[in-house]
Short mmCIF file of C-alpha atoms in Angstrom, two decimals:
data_model
loop_
_atom_site.label_atom_id
_atom_site.label_comp_id
_atom_site.label_asym_id
_atom_site.label_seq_id
_atom_site.Cartn_x
_atom_site.Cartn_y
_atom_site.Cartn_z
CA MET Y 1 0.04 0.04 0.00
CA ALA Y 2 1.12 3.52 -0.65
CA VAL Y 3 1.69 5.67 2.41
CA GLY Y 4 3.17 8.99 3.34
CA LEU Y 5 6.66 9.44 4.88
CA GLU Y 6 5.35 10.10 8.45
CA GLU Y 7 3.15 6.95 8.40
CA ALA Y 8 6.13 4.88 7.13
CA LEU Y 9 8.43 6.32 9.81
CA GLU Y 10 5.93 5.45 12.50
CA ALA Y 11 5.51 1.93 11.09
CA ALA Y 12 9.25 1.42 11.14
CA GLY Y 13 9.54 2.68 14.76
CA GLU Y 14 11.61 5.73 13.90
CA PHE Y 15 12.48 6.38 17.58
CA GLY Y 16 13.19 2.74 18.48
CA SER Y 17 16.43 0.97 19.20
CA GLU Y 18 18.07 2.03 15.89
CA GLN Y 19 17.47 5.63 16.61
CA ARG Y 20 18.66 5.22 20.26
CA ARG Y 21 21.96 3.73 18.98
CA LEU Y 22 22.29 6.81 16.74
CA THR Y 23 21.54 9.19 19.54
CA ALA Y 24 24.17 7.39 21.74
CA CYS Y 25 26.70 7.89 19.03
CA LEU Y 26 25.84 11.60 18.76
CA VAL Y 27 25.99 12.04 22.54
CA LEU Y 28 29.51 10.64 22.74
CA LEU Y 29 30.52 12.69 19.84
CA GLN Y 30 29.40 15.86 21.52
CA VAL Y 31 31.45 14.92 24.57
CA TYR Y 32 34.36 14.49 22.31
CA VAL Y 33 33.90 17.87 20.58
CA ALA Y 34 33.37 19.60 23.80
CA CYS Y 35 36.88 18.34 24.90
CA GLN Y 36 38.31 19.58 21.67
CA SER Y 37 36.82 23.06 21.91
CA MET Y 38 37.99 23.39 25.60
CA LEU Y 39 41.51 21.87 25.03
CA ILE Y 40 43.12 25.36 24.83
CA VAL Y 41 41.64 26.40 28.19
CA LEU Y 42 43.92 23.99 30.12
CA VAL Y 43 46.61 23.39 27.53
CA GLY Y 44 47.05 27.10 27.04
CA ALA Y 45 46.54 28.10 30.72
CA VAL Y 46 48.66 30.98 31.99
CA PRO Y 47 49.85 30.40 35.53
CA GLU Y 48 51.05 33.37 37.73
CA TYR Y 49 54.67 34.27 36.89
CA HIS Y 50 57.25 36.87 37.67
CA ILE Y 51 60.38 38.06 35.75
CA ASP Y 52 63.37 38.68 38.02
CA GLN Y 53 64.75 41.60 36.00
CA VAL Y 54 63.46 44.88 34.55
CA GLY Y 55 62.16 44.46 30.99
CA LEU Y 56 61.81 41.36 28.86
CA PRO Y 57 65.09 39.56 27.79
CA ALA Y 58 65.91 39.85 24.15
CA SER Y 59 66.13 36.06 23.55
CA ARG Y 60 63.97 33.08 24.64
CA ALA Y 61 66.91 31.38 26.10
CA GLU Y 62 67.56 34.41 28.31
CA LEU Y 63 63.88 34.61 29.19
CA ALA Y 64 63.94 31.06 30.43
CA LYS Y 65 66.52 31.95 32.94
CA HIS Y 66 64.66 34.91 34.46
CA ILE Y 67 61.05 33.85 34.38
CA HIS Y 68 59.45 31.87 37.25
CA PHE Y 69 56.03 30.27 37.03
CA ALA Y 70 54.03 29.91 40.20
CA ASP Y 71 52.20 26.67 39.52
CA ASN Y 72 53.60 23.20 38.82
CA PHE Y 73 51.41 22.25 35.83
CA THR Y 74 52.63 22.46 32.30
CA SER Y 75 51.15 24.17 29.28
CA ILE Y 76 52.21 25.50 25.91
CA VAL Y 77 52.51 28.87 27.73
CA THR Y 78 55.14 27.44 30.25
CA GLU Y 79 56.91 25.41 27.69
CA TRP Y 80 57.35 28.11 24.95
CA TYR Y 81 56.98 31.17 27.17
CA LEU Y 82 53.93 32.56 25.43
CA ILE Y 83 53.62 35.73 27.56
CA GLU Y 84 53.48 39.37 26.84
CA GLN Y 85 53.93 39.96 23.12
CA GLU Y 86 53.74 36.19 22.45
CA ALA Y 87 50.41 35.76 24.30
CA TYR Y 88 48.23 36.18 21.14
CA LYS Y 89 49.44 32.78 19.88
CA VAL Y 90 47.37 31.03 22.60
CA SER Y 91 44.19 32.68 21.30
CA LEU Y 92 45.24 32.06 17.76
CA ALA Y 93 45.48 28.32 18.44
CA SER Y 94 41.91 28.31 19.59
CA SER Y 95 40.80 30.27 16.68
CA LEU Y 96 42.39 27.84 14.25
CA PHE Y 97 40.24 25.06 15.78
CA PHE Y 98 37.04 27.02 14.89
CA ALA Y 99 38.56 27.90 11.46
CA GLY Y 100 38.70 24.14 10.89
CA LEU Y 101 35.03 23.85 11.86
CA LEU Y 102 34.26 26.70 9.47
CA ILE Y 103 35.91 24.81 6.61
CA GLY Y 104 33.85 21.74 7.56
CA ASN Y 105 30.62 23.78 7.39
CA ILE Y 106 31.53 25.34 4.00
CA THR Y 107 32.53 21.95 2.52
CA PHE Y 108 29.97 19.53 4.03
CA GLY Y 109 26.94 21.74 4.58
CA PRO Y 110 25.97 22.17 0.85
CA LEU Y 111 27.26 18.73 0.03
CA SER Y 112 24.89 17.02 2.41
CA ASP Y 113 21.98 18.37 0.43
CA LYS Y 114 23.42 16.72 -2.60
CA LEU Y 115 24.97 13.61 -1.17
CA GLY Y 116 22.84 13.10 1.96
CA ARG Y 117 22.81 13.74 5.64
CA LYS Y 118 24.94 10.72 6.63
CA PRO Y 119 28.38 12.50 6.20
CA VAL Y 120 27.21 15.49 8.27
CA TYR Y 121 26.78 15.55 12.13
CA ILE Y 122 23.91 18.02 13.15
CA SER Y 123 23.16 18.27 16.84
CA GLY Y 124 19.72 18.00 18.31
CA SER Y 125 19.06 19.64 21.65
CA LEU Y 126 19.77 16.44 23.62
CA THR Y 127 23.29 16.25 22.30
CA ASN Y 128 23.84 19.91 23.06
CA LEU Y 129 23.17 18.96 26.76
CA THR Y 130 26.00 16.41 26.59
CA PHE Y 131 28.32 19.06 25.18
CA ALA Y 132 28.02 20.81 28.66
CA VAL Y 133 28.78 17.44 30.35
CA GLY Y 134 31.82 17.05 28.05
CA ILE Y 135 33.23 20.29 29.32
CA ALA Y 136 32.99 19.08 32.91
CA VAL Y 137 34.52 15.75 31.94
CA TYR Y 138 37.39 17.58 30.34
CA ALA Y 139 38.00 19.60 33.49
CA LEU Y 140 38.25 16.34 35.45
CA LEU Y 141 40.58 14.95 32.81
CA GLY Y 142 42.76 17.98 32.99
CA TYR Y 143 42.96 17.66 36.68
CA TRP Y 144 44.47 14.21 36.57
CA VAL Y 145 46.57 14.68 33.35
CA ARG Y 146 48.75 17.67 34.11
CA GLU Y 147 51.27 17.30 31.28
CA TRP Y 148 49.84 19.13 28.32
CA ARG Y 149 51.02 16.74 25.48
CA SER Y 150 49.51 13.80 27.33
CA LEU Y 151 46.33 15.68 27.80
CA ALA Y 152 46.13 16.60 24.13
CA LEU Y 153 46.72 12.87 23.20
CA VAL Y 154 44.07 11.55 25.55
CA SER Y 155 41.54 14.15 24.38
CA ASN Y 156 42.15 13.36 20.69
CA THR Y 157 42.08 9.65 20.72
CA PRO Y 158 38.39 9.04 20.65
CA GLY Y 159 38.19 10.82 17.24
CA VAL Y 160 39.39 7.69 15.62
CA ILE Y 161 36.44 5.77 17.16
CA PHE Y 162 33.84 8.25 15.89
CA LEU Y 163 35.37 8.19 12.40
CA LEU Y 164 34.84 4.37 12.28
CA LEU Y 165 31.39 4.56 13.76
CA SER Y 166 30.31 7.00 11.12
CA PHE Y 167 30.40 4.42 8.40
CA MET Y 168 27.66 2.45 10.20
CA LEU Y 169 25.07 5.19 10.03
CA PRO Y 170 22.10 4.81 7.57
CA GLU Y 171 21.16 7.61 5.27
CA SER Y 172 18.35 9.90 6.37
CA PRO Y 173 15.04 8.53 4.93
CA ARG Y 174 13.55 12.11 5.09
CA TRP Y 175 16.36 13.41 2.82
CA LEU Y 176 15.94 10.42 0.37
CA TYR Y 177 12.26 11.07 0.33
CA SER Y 178 12.68 14.83 -0.40
CA GLN Y 179 15.05 13.92 -3.28
CA GLY Y 180 12.60 11.56 -4.88
CA LYS Y 181 14.70 8.49 -4.05
CA MET Y 182 11.77 6.32 -2.98
CA ALA Y 183 13.44 2.92 -3.33
CA GLU Y 184 16.45 3.97 -1.19
CA ALA Y 185 14.10 5.56 1.35
CA GLU Y 186 12.08 2.35 1.59
CA ASP Y 187 15.29 0.28 2.08
CA VAL Y 188 16.38 2.46 4.96
CA LEU Y 189 12.90 2.26 6.55
CA GLN Y 190 13.10 -1.63 6.32
CA TYR Y 191 16.57 -1.38 7.98
CA ILE Y 192 15.21 0.77 10.79
CA ALA Y 193 12.21 -1.52 11.22
CA LEU Y 194 14.44 -4.65 11.43
CA GLY Y 195 16.74 -2.93 13.92
CA ASN Y 196 13.78 -2.05 16.07
CA GLY Y 197 12.72 -5.81 16.08
CA LYS Y 198 9.70 -5.32 13.76
CA GLU Y 199 8.59 -7.45 10.88
CA ARG Y 200 9.37 -6.59 7.36
CA LEU Y 201 7.12 -3.72 6.26
CA ASP Y 202 4.67 -4.13 3.41
CA LEU Y 203 4.47 -0.50 2.22
CA LYS Y 204 5.32 1.74 -0.61
CA LEU Y 205 5.95 5.45 -0.29
CA LYS Y 206 3.64 7.92 -2.06
CA PRO Y 207 5.62 10.54 -4.13
CA SER Y 208 5.97 13.85 -2.50
CA ALA Y 209 4.76 16.99 -4.24
CA GLY Y 210 8.13 18.62 -3.47
CA THR Y 211 10.41 15.86 -4.80
CA LEU Y 212 12.85 16.57 -7.55
CA ARG Y 213 12.50 15.45 -11.18
CA LYS Y 214 15.56 13.86 -12.78
CA ASP Y 215 16.11 16.91 -15.07
CA GLU Y 216 15.76 19.32 -12.12
CA SER Y 217 18.64 20.48 -9.94
CA ALA Y 218 18.49 20.43 -6.21
CA PRO Y 219 17.76 23.75 -4.43
CA GLY Y 220 20.98 25.18 -2.92
CA ILE Y 221 22.34 28.13 -1.07
CA LEU Y 222 21.35 30.52 -3.89
CA SER Y 223 17.74 29.73 -3.32
CA LEU Y 224 18.08 31.41 0.13
CA VAL Y 225 18.89 34.58 -1.66
CA LYS Y 226 16.31 34.31 -4.46
CA GLN Y 227 13.31 34.09 -1.99
CA PRO Y 228 12.73 37.41 -0.11
CA VAL Y 229 11.13 35.69 2.82
CA LEU Y 230 14.19 33.40 3.12
CA TRP Y 231 17.03 35.82 2.72
CA TRP Y 232 15.48 38.18 5.29
CA ARG Y 233 15.29 35.25 7.73
CA THR Y 234 18.82 34.14 6.81
CA ILE Y 235 20.42 37.48 7.51
CA ILE Y 236 18.80 37.70 11.02
CA LEU Y 237 19.59 34.14 11.81
CA MET Y 238 23.21 34.44 10.71
CA TYR Y 239 23.76 37.34 13.06
CA ILE Y 240 21.96 35.44 16.03
CA TRP Y 241 24.13 32.42 15.44
CA TYR Y 242 27.27 34.61 15.23
CA VAL Y 243 26.34 36.26 18.56
CA CYS Y 244 25.46 32.98 20.25
CA SER Y 245 28.84 31.60 19.23
CA VAL Y 246 30.79 34.69 20.31
CA VAL Y 247 29.13 34.94 23.68
CA TYR Y 248 28.98 31.23 24.36
CA TYR Y 249 32.52 30.33 23.47
CA GLY Y 250 33.83 33.66 24.76
CA LEU Y 251 32.40 32.93 28.23
CA THR Y 252 33.54 29.34 28.03
CA LEU Y 253 37.08 30.14 27.19
CA ASN Y 254 37.12 33.03 29.69
CA ALA Y 255 36.49 30.43 32.53
CA GLY Y 256 40.33 30.27 32.92
CA GLU Y 257 40.32 33.95 33.65
CA LEU Y 258 37.86 33.78 36.53
CA ARG Y 259 38.96 33.95 40.21
CA GLY Y 260 39.38 30.67 42.03
CA ASN Y 261 40.44 27.20 41.11
CA LEU Y 262 41.01 26.78 37.35
CA TYR Y 263 39.68 23.23 37.08
CA LEU Y 264 36.56 24.00 39.21
CA ASN Y 265 35.75 27.05 37.11
CA VAL Y 266 36.08 24.99 33.91
CA ALA Y 267 33.81 22.27 35.39
CA LEU Y 268 31.26 24.85 36.51
CA SER Y 269 31.28 26.50 33.09
CA GLY Y 270 30.05 23.25 31.77
CA LEU Y 271 27.71 22.08 34.54
CA VAL Y 272 25.88 25.40 34.64
CA GLU Y 273 24.48 24.54 31.17
CA VAL Y 274 22.73 21.38 32.44
CA PRO Y 275 19.76 23.33 33.84
CA ALA Y 276 19.45 25.29 30.59
CA PHE Y 277 18.20 22.26 28.74
CA PRO Y 278 14.97 21.57 30.74
CA LEU Y 279 14.39 25.31 31.01
CA CYS Y 280 14.32 25.86 27.28
CA MET Y 281 12.39 22.65 26.58
CA PHE Y 282 9.74 23.77 29.06
CA PHE Y 283 9.22 27.25 27.69
CA ILE Y 284 9.36 26.58 23.92
CA GLU Y 285 6.47 24.21 24.11
CA LYS Y 286 4.20 26.80 25.86
CA SER Y 287 1.76 28.75 23.64
CA TRP Y 288 2.36 31.90 25.62
CA SER Y 289 6.18 31.82 25.01
CA GLY Y 290 6.98 29.59 22.08
CA ARG Y 291 10.35 29.51 20.31
CA ARG Y 292 10.67 33.24 19.43
CA LYS Y 293 9.88 34.88 22.70
CA THR Y 294 11.74 32.30 24.73
CA MET Y 295 15.03 32.66 22.74
CA ALA Y 296 14.71 36.40 22.70
CA CYS Y 297 14.33 36.50 26.53
CA PHE Y 298 17.36 34.09 27.07
CA LEU Y 299 19.55 36.23 24.88
CA ILE Y 300 18.49 39.48 26.56
CA PHE Y 301 19.03 38.02 29.97
CA ALA Y 302 22.45 36.70 28.91
CA GLY Y 303 23.43 40.08 27.68
CA SER Y 304 22.16 41.81 30.81
CA ALA Y 305 24.07 39.38 33.07
CA CYS Y 306 27.28 40.12 31.13
CA ILE Y 307 26.82 43.97 31.39
CA PHE Y 308 26.07 43.69 35.12
CA THR Y 309 29.33 41.76 35.56
CA THR Y 310 31.25 44.94 34.52
CA PHE Y 311 29.64 46.96 37.34
CA SER Y 312 29.90 44.29 40.03
CA PRO Y 313 32.70 44.74 42.52
CA ASN Y 314 34.87 41.83 43.38
CA ASN Y 315 33.89 41.85 47.01
CA ALA Y 316 30.13 41.65 46.20
CA GLY Y 317 28.23 38.76 47.72
CA LEU Y 318 27.88 35.38 45.91
CA LEU Y 319 24.65 36.31 44.14
CA PHE Y 320 26.13 39.48 42.49
CA SER Y 321 29.77 38.31 42.22
CA PRO Y 322 31.35 38.61 38.63
CA THR Y 323 32.04 34.87 38.62
CA TRP Y 324 28.33 34.02 39.41
CA LEU Y 325 26.96 36.53 36.85
CA ALA Y 326 29.25 35.25 34.21
CA LEU Y 327 28.02 31.71 34.88
CA CYS Y 328 24.47 32.87 34.71
CA GLY Y 329 25.14 34.49 31.37
CA LYS Y 330 26.67 31.25 30.23
CA MET Y 331 23.56 29.35 31.27
CA MET Y 332 21.26 31.70 29.42
CA VAL Y 333 23.18 31.74 26.15
CA SER Y 334 23.49 28.05 26.32
CA ALA Y 335 19.64 27.77 26.47
CA ALA Y 336 19.29 30.21 23.60
CA PHE Y 337 21.82 28.06 21.59
CA ASN Y 338 19.72 24.91 22.27
CA ILE Y 339 16.59 26.67 21.00
CA LEU Y 340 18.45 28.08 17.95
CA TYR Y 341 19.01 24.58 16.42
CA ILE Y 342 15.32 23.74 16.62
CA TYR Y 343 14.04 27.21 15.65
CA THR Y 344 16.27 27.46 12.58
CA SER Y 345 15.27 24.08 11.40
CA GLU Y 346 11.59 24.96 11.57
CA LEU Y 347 12.10 28.26 9.65
CA TYR Y 348 13.44 26.53 6.50
CA PRO Y 349 11.56 24.12 4.14
CA THR Y 350 12.92 20.56 4.07
CA VAL Y 351 14.70 20.90 0.74
CA LEU Y 352 16.67 23.88 2.00
CA ARG Y 353 16.96 23.07 5.66
CA ASN Y 354 20.44 21.82 5.64
CA ALA Y 355 21.61 24.67 3.34
CA GLY Y 356 20.12 27.12 5.68
CA LEU Y 357 21.63 25.39 8.75
CA GLY Y 358 25.03 25.23 6.86
CA VAL Y 359 25.05 29.06 6.20
CA CYS Y 360 23.98 29.75 9.73
CA SER Y 361 26.62 27.36 11.10
CA MET Y 362 29.22 29.02 8.95
CA SER Y 363 28.32 32.36 10.59
CA CYS Y 364 28.53 30.60 13.93
CA ARG Y 365 32.08 29.44 13.15
CA PHE Y 366 33.18 33.04 12.41
CA GLY Y 367 31.91 33.92 15.91
CA GLY Y 368 34.01 30.98 17.25
CA ILE Y 369 37.19 32.19 15.47
CA LEU Y 370 36.75 35.67 17.05
CA ALA Y 371 35.62 34.51 20.47
CA PRO Y 372 39.13 33.55 21.76
CA PHE Y 373 40.39 37.12 21.17
CA VAL Y 374 37.51 38.80 23.11
CA PRO Y 375 38.73 37.95 26.61
CA SER Y 376 42.20 39.31 25.61
CA MET Y 377 40.58 42.71 25.19
CA LYS Y 378 40.72 43.09 28.89
CA SER Y 379 44.25 44.69 28.19
CA LEU Y 380 42.21 47.78 27.13
CA SER Y 381 40.00 47.64 30.10
CA PRO Y 382 38.79 44.79 32.37
CA SER Y 383 35.15 45.58 31.47
CA VAL Y 384 35.52 45.55 27.73
CA PRO Y 385 35.16 41.74 27.10
CA PHE Y 386 31.80 41.51 29.12
CA MET Y 387 30.56 44.86 27.47
CA VAL Y 388 31.11 43.12 24.09
CA PHE Y 389 29.27 40.06 25.22
CA GLY Y 390 26.49 42.09 26.75
CA ILE Y 391 25.74 44.40 23.78
CA SER Y 392 25.89 41.49 21.42
CA GLY Y 393 23.45 39.45 23.40
CA LEU Y 394 20.96 42.27 23.78
CA SER Y 395 21.04 43.19 20.09
CA ALA Y 396 20.49 39.58 19.03
CA GLY Y 397 17.63 39.14 21.51
CA PHE Y 398 15.73 42.10 20.16
CA LEU Y 399 16.46 40.96 16.48
CA THR Y 400 14.84 37.61 17.30
CA LEU Y 401 11.48 39.30 17.82
CA LEU Y 402 11.44 40.12 14.03
CA LEU Y 403 11.23 36.39 13.17
CA PRO Y 404 7.91 34.45 12.90
CA GLU Y 405 6.84 32.00 15.55
CA THR Y 406 6.89 28.27 14.50
CA LEU Y 407 5.35 26.56 17.49
CA ASN Y 408 2.51 24.24 16.47
CA LYS Y 409 2.66 25.53 12.79
CA PRO Y 410 3.13 23.40 9.69
CA ILE Y 411 6.72 23.01 8.51
CA ALA Y 412 7.13 23.57 4.74
CA GLU Y 413 8.54 20.66 2.71
CA SER Y 414 9.45 22.67 -0.42
CA ILE Y 415 10.01 26.29 -1.51
CA GLU Y 416 6.54 26.19 -3.18
CA ASP Y 417 4.94 25.45 0.24
CA LEU Y 418 6.10 28.80 1.48
CA GLN Y 419 4.21 30.61 -1.27
CA SER Y 420 1.16 28.36 -1.84
CA PRO Y 421 -2.14 29.77 -0.59
CA LYS Y 422 -3.06 26.32 0.74
CA TYR Y 423 -0.09 26.35 3.04
CA GLN Y 424 -0.86 29.77 4.28
CA VAL Y 425 -4.44 28.84 4.97
CA LEU Y 426 -3.35 25.73 6.88
CA LYS Y 427 -0.96 27.76 8.77
CA ASN Y 428 -3.57 30.34 9.84
CA GLU Y 429 -6.07 27.59 10.72
CA GLU Y 430 -3.66 25.61 12.92
CA ALA Y 431 -2.63 28.85 14.65
CA ALA Y 432 -6.26 29.63 15.35
CA GLU Y 433 -6.93 26.20 16.72
CA GLN Y 434 -4.04 26.59 19.20
CA THR Y 435 -5.37 29.95 20.35
CA ASN Y 436 -8.81 28.37 20.95
#
């Protein structure tokens, strides 16, 4: 019998054991990526030091004789004396990591719409939660492995495992269906059903109105520019992704600059994100808040917390201490980041969803490249980094209010759906039902 994709997915048990295995893989991957993004915080940590002569020695060999580091752990700073004029190299190392992620977005984002979703790892909100746990795991790892080369080796070894696991992932049946590859989609659905312990499915997928003809090219990034409704959304979303990345990674990498124990601060920087997940999941499903208002509020709160940090004295109580306010800002921007993945996906039609996410993620990586240098702006004034974070968060929060709400509204499958009167009528009818 001919059925639609959603019916076929339900029959195959889309969220059964096969999906749970995939989710477990993504969870572990997020822990690994979290360790990679945080690597420079401990590997590039700068302990207290003093130089027992006036002015810096001319050569590195002379500097080694006159500089004394206070702590006993090793880092690239203590080994290569990356202080004063050489300190920028620590931030540069972190920026290069995010530059690599940018190259990955540019390369694999558009390709995944042509070749499939399998080569690309796109987080869901659940895996973002484990990213926070990964930061805490890395802090514990750094506490036990003090030699920086050993720490880098231990942190990078799991990457080989994930590379091998990626070959076991099936292709996305939704993508195959949107591309008109019905036979391949049916094969994957059979694979999912068997993996979930179900009998072989007796079904045939109905062709989708938005599937491609053989003589028709797949919509790409240029389609985001051609459609006015899409390019306006894309510009706003690119800025919001950029800001979320700058503030999130800036506050994360700034954990090493906070007062107190280095390893505890790094762990708290990750664990403070854990409450962000249930918070955002609660609010985005409520009709009175939805995706748009919830994300706007979290970004505005994150920006406000960062600005208040600049006016908070170091001897303030726990509730208004700079460290506590910075952690609150981190929790809020983390919640906004969780929502952003869901919200962005719902604002694009299926055939352009990955292209839209790829462009937004590319903007996100530009934010990640610049984020390591923001904490170093404290050389201008101690308040400058948090003012940058604060103003960025506030501006992104207010811009979010210009986007449409997507809660309980139909998601377009094709570009034509965005413009068809039938889709607009359905959209208005479902919105009215939710109001009643």
